[in-house]
PDB file of C-alpha atoms in Angstrom:
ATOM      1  CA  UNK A  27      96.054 148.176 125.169  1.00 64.00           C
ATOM      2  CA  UNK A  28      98.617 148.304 122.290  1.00 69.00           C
ATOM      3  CA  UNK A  29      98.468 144.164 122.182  1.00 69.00           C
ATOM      4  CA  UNK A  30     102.569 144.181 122.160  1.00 75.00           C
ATOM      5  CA  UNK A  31     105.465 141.905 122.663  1.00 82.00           C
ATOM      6  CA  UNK A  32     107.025 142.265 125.438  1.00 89.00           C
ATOM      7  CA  UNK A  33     104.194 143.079 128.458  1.00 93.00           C
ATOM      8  CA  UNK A  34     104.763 142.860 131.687  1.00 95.00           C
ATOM      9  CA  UNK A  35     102.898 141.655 134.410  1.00 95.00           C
ATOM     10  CA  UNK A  36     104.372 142.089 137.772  1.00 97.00           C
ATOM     11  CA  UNK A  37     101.190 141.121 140.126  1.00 96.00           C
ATOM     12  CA  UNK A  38      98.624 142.954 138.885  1.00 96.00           C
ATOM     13  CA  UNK A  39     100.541 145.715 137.034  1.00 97.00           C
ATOM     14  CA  UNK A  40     100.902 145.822 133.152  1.00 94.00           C
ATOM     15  CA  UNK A  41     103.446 147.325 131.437  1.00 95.00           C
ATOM     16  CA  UNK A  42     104.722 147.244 127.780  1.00 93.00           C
ATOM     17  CA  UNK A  43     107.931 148.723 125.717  1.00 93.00           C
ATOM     18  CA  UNK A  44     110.539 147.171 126.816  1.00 94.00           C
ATOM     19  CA  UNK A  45     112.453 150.435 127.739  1.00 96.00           C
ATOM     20  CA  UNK A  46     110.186 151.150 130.232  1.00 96.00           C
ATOM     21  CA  UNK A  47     109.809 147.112 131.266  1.00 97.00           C
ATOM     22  CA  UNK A  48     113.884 147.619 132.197  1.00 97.00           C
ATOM     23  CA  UNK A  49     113.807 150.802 133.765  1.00 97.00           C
ATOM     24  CA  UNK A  50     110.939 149.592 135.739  1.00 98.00           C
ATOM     25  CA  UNK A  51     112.773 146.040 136.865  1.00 97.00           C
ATOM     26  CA  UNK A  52     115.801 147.911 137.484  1.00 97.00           C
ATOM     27  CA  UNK A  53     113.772 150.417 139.638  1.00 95.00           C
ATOM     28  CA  UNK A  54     111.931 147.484 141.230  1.00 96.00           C
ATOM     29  CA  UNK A  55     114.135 144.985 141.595  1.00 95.00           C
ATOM     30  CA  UNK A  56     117.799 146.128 140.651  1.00 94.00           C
ATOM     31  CA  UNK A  57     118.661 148.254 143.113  1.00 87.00           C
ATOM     32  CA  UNK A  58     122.044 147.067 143.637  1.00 87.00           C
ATOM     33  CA  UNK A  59     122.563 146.533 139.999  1.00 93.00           C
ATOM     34  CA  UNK A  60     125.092 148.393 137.979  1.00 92.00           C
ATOM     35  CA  UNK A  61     123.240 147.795 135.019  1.00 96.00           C
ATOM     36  CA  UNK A  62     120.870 150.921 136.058  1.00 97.00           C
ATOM     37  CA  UNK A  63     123.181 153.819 137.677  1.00 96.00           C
ATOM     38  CA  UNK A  64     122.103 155.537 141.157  1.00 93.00           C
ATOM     39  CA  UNK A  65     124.165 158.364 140.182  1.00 94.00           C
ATOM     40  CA  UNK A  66     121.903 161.086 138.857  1.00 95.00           C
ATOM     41  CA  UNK A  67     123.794 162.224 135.640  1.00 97.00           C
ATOM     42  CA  UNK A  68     124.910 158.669 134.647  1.00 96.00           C
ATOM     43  CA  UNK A  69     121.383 157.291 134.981  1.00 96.00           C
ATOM     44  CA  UNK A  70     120.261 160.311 133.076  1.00 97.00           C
ATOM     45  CA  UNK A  71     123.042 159.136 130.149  1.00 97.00           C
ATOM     46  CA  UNK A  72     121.730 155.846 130.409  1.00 98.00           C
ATOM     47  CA  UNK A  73     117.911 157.512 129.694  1.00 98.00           C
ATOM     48  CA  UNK A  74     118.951 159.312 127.220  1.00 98.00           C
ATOM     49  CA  UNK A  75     120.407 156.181 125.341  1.00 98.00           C
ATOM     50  CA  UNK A  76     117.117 154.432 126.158  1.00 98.00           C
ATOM     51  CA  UNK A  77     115.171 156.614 124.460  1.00 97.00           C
ATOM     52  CA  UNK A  78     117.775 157.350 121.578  1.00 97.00           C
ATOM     53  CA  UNK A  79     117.221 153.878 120.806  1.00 97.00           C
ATOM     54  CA  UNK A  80     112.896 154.127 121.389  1.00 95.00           C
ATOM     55  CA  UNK A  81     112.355 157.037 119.425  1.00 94.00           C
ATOM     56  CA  UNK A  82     115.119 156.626 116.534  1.00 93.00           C
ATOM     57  CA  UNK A  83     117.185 153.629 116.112  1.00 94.00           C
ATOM     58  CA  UNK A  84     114.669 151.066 116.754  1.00 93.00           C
ATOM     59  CA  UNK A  85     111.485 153.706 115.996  1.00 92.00           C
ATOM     60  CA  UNK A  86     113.408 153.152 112.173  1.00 89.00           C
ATOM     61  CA  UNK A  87     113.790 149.773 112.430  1.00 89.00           C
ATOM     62  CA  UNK A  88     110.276 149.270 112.966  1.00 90.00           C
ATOM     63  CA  UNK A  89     109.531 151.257 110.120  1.00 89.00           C
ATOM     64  CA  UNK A  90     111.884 149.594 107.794  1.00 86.00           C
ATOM     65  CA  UNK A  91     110.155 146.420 108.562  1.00 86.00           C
ATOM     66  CA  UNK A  92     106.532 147.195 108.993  1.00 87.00           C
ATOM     67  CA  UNK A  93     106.896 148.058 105.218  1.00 85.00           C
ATOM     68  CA  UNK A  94     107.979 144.694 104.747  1.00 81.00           C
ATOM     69  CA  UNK A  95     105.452 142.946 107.326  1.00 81.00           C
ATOM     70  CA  UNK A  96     102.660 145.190 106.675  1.00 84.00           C
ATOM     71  CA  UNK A  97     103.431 147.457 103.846  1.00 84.00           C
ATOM     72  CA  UNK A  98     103.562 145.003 101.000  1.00 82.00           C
ATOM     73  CA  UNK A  99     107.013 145.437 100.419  1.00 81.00           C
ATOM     74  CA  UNK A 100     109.364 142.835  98.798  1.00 79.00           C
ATOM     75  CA  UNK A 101     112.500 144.708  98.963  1.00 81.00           C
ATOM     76  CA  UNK A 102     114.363 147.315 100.724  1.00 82.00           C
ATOM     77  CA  UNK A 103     115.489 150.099  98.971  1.00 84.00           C
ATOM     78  CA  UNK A 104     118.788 151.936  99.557  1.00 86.00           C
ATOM     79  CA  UNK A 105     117.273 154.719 101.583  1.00 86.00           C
ATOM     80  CA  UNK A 106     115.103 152.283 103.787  1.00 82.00           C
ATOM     81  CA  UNK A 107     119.149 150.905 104.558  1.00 83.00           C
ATOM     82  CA  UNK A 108     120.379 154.468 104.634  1.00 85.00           C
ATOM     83  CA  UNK A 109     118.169 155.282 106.969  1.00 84.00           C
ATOM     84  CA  UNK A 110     118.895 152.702 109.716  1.00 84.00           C
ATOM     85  CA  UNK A 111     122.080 153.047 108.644  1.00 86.00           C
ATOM     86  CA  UNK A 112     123.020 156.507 109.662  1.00 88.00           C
ATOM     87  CA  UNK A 113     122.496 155.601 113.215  1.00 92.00           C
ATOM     88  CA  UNK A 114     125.409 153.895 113.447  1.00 93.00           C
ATOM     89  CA  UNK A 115     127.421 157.057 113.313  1.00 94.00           C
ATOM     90  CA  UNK A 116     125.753 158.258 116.459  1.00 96.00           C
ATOM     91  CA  UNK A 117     126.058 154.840 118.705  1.00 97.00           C
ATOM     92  CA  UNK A 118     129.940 155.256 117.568  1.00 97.00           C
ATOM     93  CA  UNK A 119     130.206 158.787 118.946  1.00 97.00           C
ATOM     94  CA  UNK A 120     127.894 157.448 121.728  1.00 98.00           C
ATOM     95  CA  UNK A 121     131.269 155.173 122.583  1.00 98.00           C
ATOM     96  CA  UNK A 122     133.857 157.419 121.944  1.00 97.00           C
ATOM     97  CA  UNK A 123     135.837 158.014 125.522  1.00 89.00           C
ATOM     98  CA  UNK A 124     133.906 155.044 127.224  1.00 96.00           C
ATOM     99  CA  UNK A 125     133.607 151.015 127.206  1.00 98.00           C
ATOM    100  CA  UNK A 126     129.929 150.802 126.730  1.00 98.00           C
ATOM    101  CA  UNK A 127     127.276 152.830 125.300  1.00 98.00           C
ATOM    102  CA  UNK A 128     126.937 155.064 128.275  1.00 98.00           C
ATOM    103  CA  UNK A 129     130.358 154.815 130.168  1.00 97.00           C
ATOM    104  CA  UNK A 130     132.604 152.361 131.309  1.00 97.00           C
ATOM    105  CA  UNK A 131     130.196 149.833 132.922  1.00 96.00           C
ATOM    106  CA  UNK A 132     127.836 147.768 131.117  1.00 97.00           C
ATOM    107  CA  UNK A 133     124.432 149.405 131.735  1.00 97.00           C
ATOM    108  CA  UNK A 134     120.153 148.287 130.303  1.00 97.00           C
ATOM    109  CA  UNK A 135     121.043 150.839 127.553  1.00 98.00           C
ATOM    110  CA  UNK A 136     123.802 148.765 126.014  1.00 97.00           C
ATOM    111  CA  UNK A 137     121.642 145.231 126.077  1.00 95.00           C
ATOM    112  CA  UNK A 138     118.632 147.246 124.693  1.00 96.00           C
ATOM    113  CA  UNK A 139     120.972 148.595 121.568  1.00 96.00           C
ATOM    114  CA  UNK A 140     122.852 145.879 120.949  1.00 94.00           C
ATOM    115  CA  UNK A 141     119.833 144.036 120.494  1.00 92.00           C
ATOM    116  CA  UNK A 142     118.618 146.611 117.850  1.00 94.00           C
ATOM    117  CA  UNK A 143     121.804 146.897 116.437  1.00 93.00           C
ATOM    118  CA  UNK A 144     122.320 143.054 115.829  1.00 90.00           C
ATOM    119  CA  UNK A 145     118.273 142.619 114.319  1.00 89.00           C
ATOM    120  CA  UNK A 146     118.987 145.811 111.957  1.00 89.00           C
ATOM    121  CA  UNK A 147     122.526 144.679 110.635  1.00 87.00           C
ATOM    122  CA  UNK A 148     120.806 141.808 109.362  1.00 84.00           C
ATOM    123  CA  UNK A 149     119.237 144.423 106.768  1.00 81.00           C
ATOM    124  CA  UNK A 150     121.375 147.341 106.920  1.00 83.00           C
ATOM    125  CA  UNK A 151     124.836 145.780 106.896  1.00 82.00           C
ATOM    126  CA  UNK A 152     127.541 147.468 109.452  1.00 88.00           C
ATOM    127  CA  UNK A 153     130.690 147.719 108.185  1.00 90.00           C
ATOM    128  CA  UNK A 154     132.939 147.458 111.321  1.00 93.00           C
ATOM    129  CA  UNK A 155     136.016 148.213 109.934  1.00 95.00           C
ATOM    130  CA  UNK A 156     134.489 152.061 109.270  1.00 95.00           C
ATOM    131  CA  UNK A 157     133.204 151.912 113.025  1.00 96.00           C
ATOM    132  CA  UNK A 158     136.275 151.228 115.586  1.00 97.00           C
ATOM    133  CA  UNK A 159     134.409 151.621 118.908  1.00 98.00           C
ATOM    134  CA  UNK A 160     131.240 149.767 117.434  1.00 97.00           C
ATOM    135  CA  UNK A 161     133.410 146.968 116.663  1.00 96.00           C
ATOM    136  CA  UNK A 162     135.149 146.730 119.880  1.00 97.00           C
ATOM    137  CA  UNK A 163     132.045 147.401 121.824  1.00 97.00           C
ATOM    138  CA  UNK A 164     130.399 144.294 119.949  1.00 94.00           C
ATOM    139  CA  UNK A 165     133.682 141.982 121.275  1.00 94.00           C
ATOM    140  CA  UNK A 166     132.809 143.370 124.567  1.00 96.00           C
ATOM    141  CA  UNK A 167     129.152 142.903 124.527  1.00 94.00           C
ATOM    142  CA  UNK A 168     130.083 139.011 122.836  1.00 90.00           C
ATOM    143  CA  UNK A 169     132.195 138.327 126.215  1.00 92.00           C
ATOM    144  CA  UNK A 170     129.273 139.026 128.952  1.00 91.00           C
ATOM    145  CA  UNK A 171     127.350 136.454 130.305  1.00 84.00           C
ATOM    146  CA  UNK A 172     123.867 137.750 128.647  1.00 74.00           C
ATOM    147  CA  UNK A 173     125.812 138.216 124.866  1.00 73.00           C
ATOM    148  CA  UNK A 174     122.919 135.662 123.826  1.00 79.00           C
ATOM    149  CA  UNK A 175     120.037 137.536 125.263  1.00 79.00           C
ATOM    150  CA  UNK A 176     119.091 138.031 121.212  1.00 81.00           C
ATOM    151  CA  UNK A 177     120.401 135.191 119.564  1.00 82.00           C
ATOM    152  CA  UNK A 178     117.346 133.333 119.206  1.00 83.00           C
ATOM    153  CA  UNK A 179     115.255 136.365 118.689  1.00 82.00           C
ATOM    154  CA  UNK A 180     117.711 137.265 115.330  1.00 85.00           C
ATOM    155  CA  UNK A 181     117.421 133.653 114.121  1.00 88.00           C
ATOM    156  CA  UNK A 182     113.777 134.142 113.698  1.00 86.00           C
ATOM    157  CA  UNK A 183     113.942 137.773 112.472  1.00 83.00           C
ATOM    158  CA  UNK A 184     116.290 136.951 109.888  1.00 86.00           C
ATOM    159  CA  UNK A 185     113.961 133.706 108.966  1.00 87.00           C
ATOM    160  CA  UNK A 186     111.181 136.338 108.829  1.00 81.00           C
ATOM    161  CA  UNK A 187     113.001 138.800 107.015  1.00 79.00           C
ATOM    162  CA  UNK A 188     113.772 136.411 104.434  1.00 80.00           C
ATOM    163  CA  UNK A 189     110.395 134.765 103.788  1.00 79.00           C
ATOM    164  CA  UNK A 190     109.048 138.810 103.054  1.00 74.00           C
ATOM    165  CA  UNK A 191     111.726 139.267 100.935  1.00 71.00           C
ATOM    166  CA  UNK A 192     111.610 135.983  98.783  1.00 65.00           C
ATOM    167  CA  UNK A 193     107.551 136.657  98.334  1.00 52.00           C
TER     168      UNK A 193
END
């Protein structure tokens, strides 16, 4: 009904936002998975990340950019980067004490922000020096197997990004 990228079909049954798409796999199909906790409180940390990153640091992304895509704007101001920007300072308190966004094991939450994170640095520059546990969370997240889950997908936003911006 919302006509977004990505839906979900899994025989018959639709589902889009792709929080819910990996909470559903994961509920599905990843039982064994560490990426999705049993444990009650640390799958409850891993929700709340999830929808951290739903309904602020990717709900501002998608603002930032619909102004761009949609908005008719050919420029960013300093509070459009502001604003994306001062989500940083949570995802580094998010990794104080822990590995990964919600603990010590990599988990759907960390794939999910680190694929905002790395499509709204391309606008909103983060400075790693000023974020310690960002930065070594990123070195961690570059050494997994699925590091390039957004590689291609921020090749094409950035392409994107720039052919709004150069109107």
């Amino acid at each position: 009904p919302k006509h977004t990228v990505p839906t979900l079909d899994d025989d018959g049954f639709y589902l889009w936002d792709s929080h819910a798409i990996m909470i559903y796999l994961m509920e599905r199909y990843g039982k064994d998975s560490s990426l999705y906790p049993k444990n009650d409180q640390s799958k409850a940390l891993v929700n709340q990340r999830l929808f951290f990153d739903c309904g602020d640091l990717f709900a501002r992304h998608v603002r930032v950019v619909n102004q761009l895509l949609f908005g008719g704007a050919t420029e960013l101001t300093e509070k459009d980067i502001k604003f994306v920007a001062e989500n940083y300072d949570i995802v580094e308190h998010f990794l104080q004490g822990g590995k990964f966004i919600a603990g010590n094991e990599v988990t759907i939450a960390d794939i999910s922000i680190w694929c905002t994170i790395t499509n709204s640095s391309t606008y909103s520059p983060l400075d790693l020096e000023k974020y310690p546990n960002i930065k070594a969370w990123f070195e961690r997240m570059k050494a997994l197997p699925y590091a390039h889950i957004n590689i291609e997908g921020r090749k094409e936003f950035e392409k994107l990004f720039a052919k709004f911006l150069n109107k």
